[in-house]
Amino acid sequence: MNIGQASSASGVSAKMIRYYESIGLFRPPSRTDSNYRVYGADEVHVLRFIKRARTLGFSVEETATLLSLWEDKSRASAEVKDIATRHISALETKISELQGMVNTLKHLAHCCGGDNRPDCPILDDLAGETIATKGH
Amino acid sequence: MNIGQASSASGVSAKMIRYYESIGLFRPPSRTDSNYRVYGADEVHVLRFIKRARTLGFSVEETATLLSLWEDKSRASAEVKDIATRHISALETKISELQGMVNTLKHLAHCCGGDNRPDCPILDDLAGETIATKGH
DNA sequence: ATAGACCTTCCAACAATGGGAAGGTCAAGG
DNA sequence: CCTTGACCTTCCCATTGTTGGAAGGTCTAT
């Protein structure tokens, strides 16, 4: 299996496979005589693990930790749960920040006529002029 | 007012003021004989506008558009509302992505003992092994 | 005069990914 | 045998927004 096949089998682009290798997340595979990378089912399995962790929003660094815990058969699940729990908190913080932005913008957009007149509460807010209607 | 004072008055770091200037978001101010940037109340007002837009999650590019609409006294509020509405959609998409991650992770963390035993549904999921209990 | 708190420009780094150039390799078909 | 096209290799650059630092100039107060 060369890098292209490993890529389609894992869903990780060839570019990213090389990148993960270069930063030490992914062990360098053996090479053919002509210097092509050669992968087997095990490597694809690891790539899929990485892919899934990234899809769940873990950073590359967190993914590296999870990977080493995965490969350590005697690790305690507490450590993994801890990483996951902290990650959940970080995601929830991010979500409420975004939700705050949405709430403010929805309020502003609701107050904005969206017509051809130049009166625009959105711009007024951005410019620091407070709007009267705050309730809702 | 030099850059440091404009920075504390606006909440935008001196670094970022220079950066915004360099990318054309913010008009270059006049300089003293000794080449120091000089700002007035108007500039601080613009910086605050920028700061607020960035806080609301608008990209620098969107901020530039909003800024030009703000400075164009005859613009239609429809255009602003359109930008805001599209931005709201983008934020909501992002939120539901993150929420999906949280849901999955919470389910996995809930199934994970978090003890000293190596059985860990989180790692099993990352590794591609499906868990039996899907309900919740 | 000198210290220290400013300012200036320029360069690099972060995270994670994509794009592309320049060149080597392999398999199929003429 | 040779060409063509689809691979592969390494290397560098761009992105987005922000921060850090170095090397040097300026201003203010003692």
PDB file of C-alpha atoms in Angstrom, chain B residues 8 14-15 18 20 26 41 47-48 56 76 84 88 103 109 111 115 127 131:
ATOM      1  CA  SER B   8      -5.528  51.359  25.809  1.00  0.00           C
ATOM      2  CA  ALA B  14      -0.460  48.244  19.457  1.00  0.00           C
ATOM      3  CA  LYS B  15       0.738  45.229  17.512  1.00  0.00           C
ATOM      4  CA  ARG B  18       0.020  48.285  13.151  1.00  0.00           C
ATOM      5  CA  TYR B  20      -4.545  46.378  10.660  1.00  0.00           C
ATOM      6  CA  PHE B  26      -7.043  50.884   9.078  1.00  0.00           C
ATOM      7  CA  ALA B  41     -10.622  60.478  18.901  1.00  0.00           C
ATOM      8  CA  LEU B  47     -10.545  50.993  16.354  1.00  0.00           C
ATOM      9  CA  ARG B  48     -13.373  50.344  18.760  1.00  0.00           C
ATOM     10  CA  LEU B  56     -18.637  39.385  17.439  1.00  0.00           C
ATOM     11  CA  ALA B  76     -28.667  50.581   2.534  1.00  0.00           C
ATOM     12  CA  ALA B  84     -24.908  39.814   9.676  1.00  0.00           C
ATOM     13  CA  ILE B  88     -25.188  34.177  12.055  1.00  0.00           C
ATOM     14  CA  ASN B 103     -22.690  14.918  22.377  1.00  0.00           C
ATOM     15  CA  ALA B 109     -17.223   9.593  28.640  1.00  0.00           C
ATOM     16  CA  CYS B 111     -19.683   4.859  29.166  1.00  0.00           C
ATOM     17  CA  ASP B 115     -10.899   3.927  36.766  1.00  0.00           C
ATOM     18  CA  ALA B 127      -9.958   2.977  17.198  1.00  0.00           C
ATOM     19  CA  ILE B 131     -19.858   0.299  21.299  1.00  0.00           C
TER      20      ILE B 131
END
